[in-house]
Amino acid sequence: MDHLDRLEAQSIYILREAYKKFGKLGMLWSIGKDSTVMLWLAKKAFFGHCPFPLIHVDTTYKIPEMITFRDRVAKEYNLELIVHKNEEALHEGMGPQKGRLVCCKALKTDGLQQVVTKYEFEGLILGIRRDEEGSRSKERVFSERNKDSEWDYTNQPPELWDQFKTDFPKGNHIRVHPILHWNEIDIWSYIARENIPLVDLYFAKNGKRYRSLGCAPCTGQIDSNATTVAEIIEELKTTKVSERAGRAQDQEDSYAMQKLRKDGYM
């Protein structure tokens, strides 16, 4: 069993544990590489079928190619797809011009909480990784939130030797992170091995590409000539630029993501 086999096996184990231990679960799908790998793993874990509804919190500011990819893959894989918008906030004119953290909270965090409440999800499965961003490094594989999806990152159980706590008070909300232990090169290496389809925004055109995908007004491109998965992997081996360097909300506040995640951000 090689490195990718071990990562895959652990992620499949986590997904099956979540399915066995918890009630109604939804899987967040941002349409990016990480959540698309997680979707692929879920299909492997459950023999070609994803038993969780896919949730996309649509801010209406996504890059159009992402929405096209979302709809095509949902149809090809026969996925149950929930697309939700915070219509009240959008009607009141919410957008990046209000401040990027304010916008993220309204359109993503509050929008996600609306989904959880409307569909009565007991937990959510998310494709986050520890190495991607500082606040995510504090997460657990099975991470408890209160009934309002708020996260107390100062009070979390240890997960030593992959002994996961899955017994939580009734009424609390659970986040499950099946690829928390992967890194960025692991993701791309697995995409290469499995030939996983991705939105083509990740591949360079005219010397630019996206390394991390988000809303169009808040996501910048990087200089790159990598047009294939193999070239992206080689590029990552020498880069000194952080993965989320192009995400504007991270630049607005040093603790932006931690503040957002504390309140229930994905």
Short mmCIF file of C-alpha atoms in Angstrom, two decimals:
data_model
loop_
_atom_site.label_atom_id
_atom_site.label_comp_id
_atom_site.label_asym_id
_atom_site.label_seq_id
_atom_site.Cartn_x
_atom_site.Cartn_y
_atom_site.Cartn_z
CA MET A 1 0.00 0.00 0.00
CA ASP A 2 1.55 3.30 -1.06
CA HIS A 3 1.06 6.82 0.35
CA LEU A 4 -2.04 7.62 -1.73
CA ASP A 5 -3.58 4.24 -0.92
CA ARG A 6 -3.20 4.98 2.80
CA LEU A 7 -4.73 8.44 2.45
CA GLU A 8 -7.62 7.04 0.43
CA ALA A 9 -8.25 4.22 2.90
CA GLN A 10 -8.38 6.57 5.88
CA SER A 11 -10.73 8.99 4.13
CA ILE A 12 -13.06 6.16 3.13
CA TYR A 13 -13.03 4.90 6.72
CA ILE A 14 -13.96 8.40 7.98
CA LEU A 15 -16.82 8.71 5.48
CA ARG A 16 -18.21 5.30 6.43
CA GLU A 17 -17.90 6.10 10.16
CA ALA A 18 -19.82 9.32 9.64
CA TYR A 19 -22.53 7.51 7.71
CA LYS A 20 -22.81 4.89 10.46
CA LYS A 21 -22.65 7.20 13.50
CA PHE A 22 -24.68 10.25 12.53
CA GLY A 23 -28.14 11.01 11.26
CA LYS A 24 -28.91 13.29 8.35
CA LEU A 25 -25.69 14.45 6.69
CA GLY A 26 -25.01 16.80 3.80
CA MET A 27 -21.77 17.17 1.84
CA LEU A 28 -20.55 20.63 0.90
CA TRP A 29 -19.34 20.98 -2.66
CA SER A 30 -17.50 24.19 -3.49
CA ILE A 31 -16.76 22.87 -7.01
CA GLY A 32 -13.04 23.18 -6.24
CA LYS A 33 -10.39 20.46 -6.39
CA ASP A 34 -10.59 19.43 -2.73
CA SER A 35 -14.35 18.98 -2.50
CA THR A 36 -14.37 17.28 -5.90
CA VAL A 37 -11.75 14.78 -4.64
CA MET A 38 -13.93 14.28 -1.55
CA LEU A 39 -16.93 13.57 -3.78
CA TRP A 40 -14.84 11.01 -5.68
CA LEU A 41 -13.86 9.34 -2.39
CA ALA A 42 -17.51 9.22 -1.28
CA LYS A 43 -18.44 7.44 -4.51
CA LYS A 44 -15.64 4.94 -3.84
CA ALA A 45 -16.69 4.48 -0.22
CA PHE A 46 -20.28 3.66 -1.20
CA PHE A 47 -19.69 1.62 -4.33
CA GLY A 48 -20.29 4.24 -6.99
CA HIS A 49 -23.11 6.12 -5.25
CA CYS A 50 -22.85 9.22 -3.07
CA PRO A 51 -25.46 8.75 -0.30
CA PHE A 52 -25.26 12.37 0.85
CA PRO A 53 -26.96 15.33 -0.82
CA LEU A 54 -24.41 17.77 -2.27
CA ILE A 55 -24.78 21.34 -0.98
CA HIS A 56 -23.59 24.37 -2.88
CA VAL A 57 -24.03 27.71 -1.13
CA ASP A 58 -24.29 30.01 -4.14
CA THR A 59 -23.22 33.60 -3.50
CA THR A 60 -24.10 34.48 -7.15
CA TYR A 61 -20.53 35.76 -7.48
CA LYS A 62 -18.93 32.47 -8.55
CA ILE A 63 -16.88 32.29 -11.74
CA PRO A 64 -19.34 31.19 -14.47
CA GLU A 65 -17.22 28.19 -15.51
CA MET A 66 -17.65 26.79 -11.98
CA ILE A 67 -21.45 26.77 -12.26
CA THR A 68 -21.31 25.13 -15.68
CA PHE A 69 -19.00 22.42 -14.29
CA ARG A 70 -21.25 21.95 -11.23
CA ASP A 71 -24.36 21.35 -13.27
CA ARG A 72 -22.66 19.02 -15.74
CA VAL A 73 -21.06 16.82 -13.07
CA ALA A 74 -24.24 16.71 -10.96
CA LYS A 75 -26.12 15.40 -13.99
CA GLU A 76 -23.40 12.91 -15.04
CA TYR A 77 -23.03 11.48 -11.51
CA ASN A 78 -26.78 11.57 -10.78
CA LEU A 79 -26.17 13.62 -7.64
CA GLU A 80 -28.79 15.07 -5.34
CA LEU A 81 -27.77 18.73 -5.48
CA ILE A 82 -29.04 21.44 -3.14
CA VAL A 83 -28.24 24.97 -4.34
CA HIS A 84 -29.02 27.66 -1.79
CA LYS A 85 -28.73 31.45 -1.84
CA ASN A 86 -29.24 33.90 1.01
CA GLU A 87 -31.95 35.66 -0.97
CA GLU A 88 -32.71 38.23 1.74
CA ALA A 89 -29.10 39.41 1.92
CA LEU A 90 -28.81 39.53 -1.87
CA HIS A 91 -32.08 41.48 -2.13
CA GLU A 92 -30.64 44.03 0.31
CA GLY A 93 -27.61 44.51 -1.93
CA MET A 94 -25.04 42.37 -0.13
CA GLY A 95 -21.77 42.01 -2.02
CA PRO A 96 -17.98 42.48 -1.70
CA GLN A 97 -18.41 46.27 -1.72
CA LYS A 98 -19.86 45.95 1.80
CA GLY A 99 -16.55 44.51 3.02
CA ARG A 100 -15.30 41.06 2.19
CA LEU A 101 -15.69 39.58 5.69
CA VAL A 102 -19.20 41.04 5.99
CA CYS A 103 -20.07 39.60 2.58
CA CYS A 104 -18.60 36.16 3.37
CA LYS A 105 -20.54 35.98 6.61
CA ALA A 106 -23.84 36.97 5.02
CA LEU A 107 -23.65 34.99 1.79
CA LYS A 108 -21.65 31.95 2.90
CA THR A 109 -21.84 31.52 6.69
CA ASP A 110 -25.44 32.69 7.15
CA GLY A 111 -26.43 31.02 3.89
CA LEU A 112 -25.01 27.72 5.12
CA GLN A 113 -26.82 28.00 8.45
CA GLN A 114 -30.07 28.55 6.55
CA VAL A 115 -29.47 25.28 4.67
CA VAL A 116 -28.74 23.37 7.89
CA THR A 117 -31.92 24.72 9.49
CA LYS A 118 -34.17 24.23 6.45
CA TYR A 119 -33.12 20.64 5.75
CA GLU A 120 -32.47 19.71 9.40
CA PHE A 121 -28.97 18.40 8.81
CA GLU A 122 -27.30 16.95 11.90
CA GLY A 123 -23.89 17.30 10.32
CA LEU A 124 -21.92 18.42 7.30
CA ILE A 125 -19.04 16.79 5.44
CA LEU A 126 -16.43 19.28 4.20
CA GLY A 127 -13.32 19.01 2.03
CA ILE A 128 -10.90 21.11 4.08
CA ARG A 129 -7.21 20.35 4.70
CA ARG A 130 -4.98 21.27 7.64
CA ASP A 131 -2.17 22.57 5.43
CA GLU A 132 -4.36 24.97 3.47
CA GLU A 133 -4.86 27.70 6.06
CA GLY A 134 -4.02 28.39 9.72
CA SER A 135 -7.46 28.08 11.34
CA ARG A 136 -8.10 24.79 9.52
CA SER A 137 -4.99 23.32 11.13
CA LYS A 138 -6.87 23.55 14.46
CA GLU A 139 -9.74 21.37 13.26
CA ARG A 140 -10.51 17.80 14.19
CA VAL A 141 -11.75 15.10 11.81
CA PHE A 142 -15.03 15.03 13.75
CA SER A 143 -15.55 18.60 14.89
CA GLU A 144 -18.37 19.71 17.17
CA ARG A 145 -20.40 22.90 16.71
CA ASN A 146 -23.26 24.14 18.86
CA LYS A 147 -26.83 24.33 17.57
CA ASP A 148 -25.98 27.64 15.84
CA SER A 149 -22.95 26.07 14.10
CA GLU A 150 -20.53 28.10 16.24
CA TRP A 151 -17.09 26.55 16.77
CA ASP A 152 -15.15 26.65 20.05
CA TYR A 153 -11.67 25.99 18.66
CA THR A 154 -10.16 26.24 22.17
CA ASN A 155 -12.07 23.20 23.44
CA GLN A 156 -11.66 20.16 21.23
CA PRO A 157 -11.04 16.48 21.98
CA PRO A 158 -7.71 14.92 21.01
CA GLU A 159 -7.69 12.49 18.10
CA LEU A 160 -4.59 10.50 18.97
CA TRP A 161 -3.77 7.43 16.86
CA ASP A 162 -6.91 8.12 14.80
CA GLN A 163 -9.21 7.47 17.74
CA PHE A 164 -12.14 9.69 16.80
CA LYS A 165 -14.81 10.98 19.15
CA THR A 166 -18.21 10.44 17.51
CA ASP A 167 -20.44 10.74 20.59
CA PHE A 168 -21.75 14.31 20.86
CA PRO A 169 -24.63 15.93 22.79
CA LYS A 170 -27.98 15.79 21.02
CA GLY A 171 -28.77 19.02 19.25
CA ASN A 172 -25.16 19.93 18.52
CA HIS A 173 -23.98 20.11 14.94
CA ILE A 174 -21.10 17.98 13.61
CA ARG A 175 -18.57 18.81 10.90
CA VAL A 176 -16.76 15.86 9.32
CA HIS A 177 -13.44 16.40 7.50
CA PRO A 178 -12.43 13.28 5.53
CA ILE A 179 -9.38 14.82 3.80
CA LEU A 180 -8.06 16.89 6.70
CA HIS A 181 -4.81 14.86 6.69
CA TRP A 182 -4.07 15.39 2.96
CA ASN A 183 -1.84 18.15 1.56
CA GLU A 184 -2.04 20.06 -1.70
CA ILE A 185 0.37 17.82 -3.61
CA ASP A 186 -1.50 14.75 -2.30
CA ILE A 187 -4.69 16.15 -3.81
CA TRP A 188 -3.11 16.74 -7.21
CA SER A 189 -1.31 13.39 -7.18
CA TYR A 190 -4.60 11.64 -6.46
CA ILE A 191 -6.33 13.61 -9.22
CA ALA A 192 -3.60 12.41 -11.59
CA ARG A 193 -3.86 8.78 -10.48
CA GLU A 194 -7.66 8.64 -10.60
CA ASN A 195 -8.07 10.92 -13.61
CA ILE A 196 -10.63 13.02 -11.72
CA PRO A 197 -12.38 15.67 -13.85
CA LEU A 198 -11.88 19.28 -12.72
CA VAL A 199 -13.03 22.71 -13.80
CA ASP A 200 -10.37 23.94 -16.22
CA LEU A 201 -9.77 27.21 -14.34
CA TYR A 202 -6.92 25.40 -12.54
CA PHE A 203 -4.93 25.10 -15.77
CA ALA A 204 -2.88 27.98 -17.16
CA LYS A 205 -4.05 30.13 -20.03
CA ASN A 206 -1.90 33.02 -21.25
CA GLY A 207 0.48 32.58 -18.30
CA LYS A 208 -2.18 32.69 -15.56
CA ARG A 209 -4.23 30.15 -13.64
CA TYR A 210 -6.28 29.79 -10.46
CA ARG A 211 -4.72 27.87 -7.60
CA SER A 212 -7.68 28.29 -5.26
CA LEU A 213 -11.26 28.97 -6.38
CA GLY A 214 -13.81 31.23 -4.75
CA CYS A 215 -16.00 34.17 -5.73
CA ALA A 216 -14.88 36.03 -8.85
CA PRO A 217 -14.39 39.49 -7.24
CA CYS A 218 -12.30 38.04 -4.40
CA THR A 219 -10.17 35.41 -6.13
CA GLY A 220 -7.00 36.23 -8.04
CA GLN A 221 -4.91 34.21 -10.45
CA ILE A 222 -1.25 33.30 -10.13
CA ASP A 223 1.50 33.46 -12.73
CA SER A 224 1.87 29.97 -14.14
CA ASN A 225 2.53 28.01 -17.31
CA ALA A 226 1.19 24.73 -15.87
CA THR A 227 -1.37 23.36 -18.30
CA THR A 228 -1.50 19.75 -17.03
CA VAL A 229 -1.85 18.05 -13.66
CA ALA A 230 1.77 16.81 -13.88
CA GLU A 231 3.02 20.35 -14.50
CA ILE A 232 0.99 21.68 -11.56
CA ILE A 233 2.57 19.06 -9.26
CA GLU A 234 6.07 20.07 -10.41
CA GLU A 235 5.22 23.74 -9.89
CA LEU A 236 4.02 23.09 -6.33
CA LYS A 237 7.27 21.36 -5.39
CA THR A 238 9.17 24.64 -5.68
CA THR A 239 6.60 27.36 -5.00
CA LYS A 240 7.01 29.63 -1.97
CA VAL A 241 3.60 31.26 -2.38
CA SER A 242 0.74 30.14 -0.12
CA GLU A 243 -2.21 28.35 -1.65
CA ARG A 244 -4.71 31.05 -0.67
CA ALA A 245 -2.52 34.01 -1.61
CA GLY A 246 -5.09 34.98 -4.23
CA ARG A 247 -8.05 35.03 -1.83
CA ALA A 248 -8.85 38.65 -0.98
CA GLN A 249 -10.69 37.97 2.28
CA ASP A 250 -7.51 36.45 3.73
CA GLN A 251 -5.62 39.65 2.97
CA GLU A 252 -8.24 41.91 4.55
CA ASP A 253 -7.66 40.57 8.07
CA SER A 254 -4.87 38.36 9.46
CA TYR A 255 -7.45 36.30 11.38
CA ALA A 256 -10.20 36.51 8.76
CA MET A 257 -10.73 32.79 8.32
CA GLN A 258 -10.61 32.04 12.04
CA LYS A 259 -13.25 34.71 12.71
CA LEU A 260 -15.47 33.39 9.95
CA ARG A 261 -15.03 29.74 10.90
CA LYS A 262 -15.77 30.46 14.57
CA ASP A 263 -19.21 31.69 13.46
CA GLY A 264 -19.87 28.66 11.25
CA TYR A 265 -18.02 29.32 7.98
CA MET A 266 -17.28 26.28 5.84
#
